[in-house]
Amino acid sequence: MEKMNQAYEKVKMLVGMEVDEDDHEAASSSALQDTNFIDDFNRNCTLSTKQRFYGFAICLTAGLTCTLLSMLVFFHPIKFGITFTLGNLLSLGSTAFLIGPKRQVTMMLDPVRIYATAIYLASIIIALFCALYVHNKLLTLLAILLEFGALIWYSLSYIPFARAMLSKIMVACFDTDF
């Protein structure tokens, strides 16, 4: 019964519900050796549902604003690369408010989308590197195109069969055998 209570408390922490202190102290006293940094972080940083929605809305709005504002500086690839990448990072981070950072990372590292995640994060790093350190407009523009393609591929990984469908469409469009 005690293990069930511990599991229930962990589920409450992951979802963001408030944990009863009396129940939590009884459950955590026996499971103190099982706690780690992430569990402590989740326990101390729980948000209410309303706070989660506000955080999501603010982060997503800021991300979309940065992405749209990047279009104003499109002909300055370095500024474009920085604002576009910042907008992508804010939009990506907004979903962590809804599902929690631990679950977000777990979903990103899921075997179905691990390669899409790796390519997307690498393209973000490459775009920022080209924009901030190399200062080469052509390389920055190519890195942004890679980042945009990786963003689409990463986003499609959350929709069942979407990547397979896009692959078939691309093969059909570029197939020269009629």
XYZ file of C-alpha atoms in Angstrom:
178
model
C 0.000 0.000 0.000
C 2.883 2.309 0.771
C 4.369 1.859 -2.709
C 0.985 2.716 -4.202
C 0.868 5.933 -2.162
C 4.395 6.812 -3.308
C 3.450 6.213 -6.916
C 0.309 8.318 -6.500
C 2.377 11.167 -5.027
C 4.823 11.006 -7.932
C 1.946 11.153 -10.428
C 0.547 14.185 -8.611
C 3.949 15.888 -8.824
C 4.350 15.127 -12.533
C 0.899 16.443 -13.368
C 1.445 19.539 -11.271
C -1.150 18.932 -8.602
C -0.444 20.089 -5.091
C 0.857 17.363 -2.848
C -0.533 16.969 0.664
C 2.314 17.635 3.097
C 1.235 14.969 5.627
C 0.922 12.253 2.995
C 4.043 13.428 1.256
C 6.161 13.396 4.431
C 5.014 9.864 5.278
C 5.673 8.635 1.751
C 8.970 10.453 1.325
C 10.436 9.363 4.647
C 10.626 5.749 3.487
C 11.547 6.607 -0.096
C 14.144 9.284 0.657
C 16.915 7.227 -0.863
C 14.921 6.883 -4.121
C 14.572 10.621 -4.777
C 16.813 12.373 -7.243
C 17.340 15.886 -8.480
C 14.536 15.812 -11.078
C 11.970 14.612 -8.542
C 13.036 17.337 -6.097
C 12.865 19.909 -8.876
C 9.369 18.775 -9.913
C 8.163 18.760 -6.310
C 9.428 22.285 -5.630
C 8.354 23.792 -8.944
C 4.803 22.616 -9.378
C 2.467 24.965 -11.189
C -1.284 25.151 -11.125
C -3.186 24.437 -14.319
C -3.878 28.136 -14.771
C -0.201 29.001 -14.353
C 0.741 26.298 -16.878
C -1.643 27.748 -19.467
C -0.369 31.284 -18.833
C 3.246 30.132 -19.183
C 2.394 28.248 -22.371
C 0.525 31.200 -23.872
C 3.224 33.738 -22.989
C 6.078 31.551 -24.239
C 4.262 30.583 -27.433
C 3.238 34.187 -28.134
C 6.800 35.397 -27.577
C 8.131 32.624 -29.810
C 5.703 33.344 -32.615
C 6.382 37.075 -32.283
C 10.135 36.511 -32.597
C 9.609 34.224 -35.571
C 7.347 36.753 -37.305
C 9.643 39.675 -36.465
C 12.518 37.746 -37.978
C 10.781 38.154 -41.350
C 11.346 41.919 -41.073
C 15.104 41.376 -41.073
C 15.071 38.593 -43.657
C 17.643 40.344 -45.853
C 20.057 40.521 -42.905
C 20.689 36.778 -42.446
C 22.623 37.130 -39.210
C 19.847 39.059 -37.438
C 17.300 36.788 -39.087
C 19.107 33.689 -37.840
C 19.211 34.918 -34.260
C 15.569 36.020 -34.035
C 14.246 32.993 -35.938
C 16.185 30.592 -33.710
C 15.118 32.405 -30.539
C 11.503 32.170 -31.700
C 11.896 28.436 -32.310
C 13.420 27.869 -28.874
C 10.651 29.825 -27.148
C 7.963 27.945 -29.059
C 9.605 24.625 -28.234
C 9.895 25.609 -24.585
C 6.241 26.597 -24.397
C 5.136 22.980 -24.573
C 7.225 22.244 -21.484
C 4.735 24.357 -19.530
C 1.882 22.113 -20.599
C 3.439 18.699 -20.132
C 6.386 19.489 -17.879
C 10.074 19.645 -18.715
C 10.784 16.041 -17.718
C 8.066 14.643 -19.953
C 9.072 17.032 -22.752
C 12.632 15.711 -22.717
C 11.374 12.127 -22.452
C 9.158 12.632 -25.489
C 11.970 14.307 -27.427
C 14.257 11.352 -26.701
C 11.631 8.792 -27.670
C 13.086 6.296 -30.191
C 10.533 7.416 -32.781
C 11.840 10.992 -32.826
C 15.371 10.816 -31.410
C 16.962 11.450 -34.814
C 14.569 14.288 -35.630
C 15.326 15.857 -32.241
C 19.076 15.497 -32.685
C 19.008 17.029 -36.164
C 16.733 19.856 -35.012
C 18.872 20.736 -31.984
C 22.060 20.445 -34.047
C 20.602 22.743 -36.705
C 19.748 25.312 -34.021
C 23.326 25.192 -32.740
C 24.739 25.428 -36.268
C 22.479 28.381 -37.115
C 23.498 30.262 -33.982
C 27.159 29.430 -34.552
C 27.016 30.702 -38.135
C 25.151 33.848 -37.112
C 27.107 34.750 -33.977
C 30.658 33.574 -34.648
C 31.189 33.002 -38.359
C 29.194 36.067 -39.500
C 28.811 34.566 -42.960
C 25.461 35.429 -44.510
C 25.399 32.493 -46.923
C 26.256 29.926 -44.242
C 23.702 31.465 -41.888
C 21.016 31.304 -44.579
C 21.857 27.660 -45.316
C 21.788 26.864 -41.591
C 18.373 28.535 -41.256
C 17.060 26.475 -44.186
C 18.383 23.352 -42.464
C 16.779 24.476 -39.200
C 13.437 25.104 -40.908
C 13.488 21.686 -42.572
C 14.472 20.028 -39.296
C 11.660 21.886 -37.512
C 9.122 20.581 -39.999
C 10.490 17.017 -39.754
C 10.551 17.210 -35.923
C 6.995 18.568 -35.797
C 5.772 15.838 -38.128
C 7.188 13.230 -35.750
C 4.321 14.012 -33.369
C 1.665 13.279 -36.012
C 1.143 9.575 -36.706
C 2.269 8.541 -40.211
C 2.932 12.159 -41.219
C 6.613 11.656 -41.987
C 5.896 8.534 -44.050
C 3.209 10.400 -45.977
C 5.500 13.389 -46.639
C 8.258 11.052 -47.788
C 5.909 9.373 -50.262
C 4.687 12.738 -51.548
C 8.256 13.961 -52.036
C 9.215 10.764 -53.873
C 6.126 11.078 -56.074
C 6.865 14.730 -56.844
C 10.509 14.200 -57.737
C 10.177 10.797 -59.368
C 11.097 11.103 -63.029
C 9.472 7.809 -64.041
C 6.048 8.543 -65.480
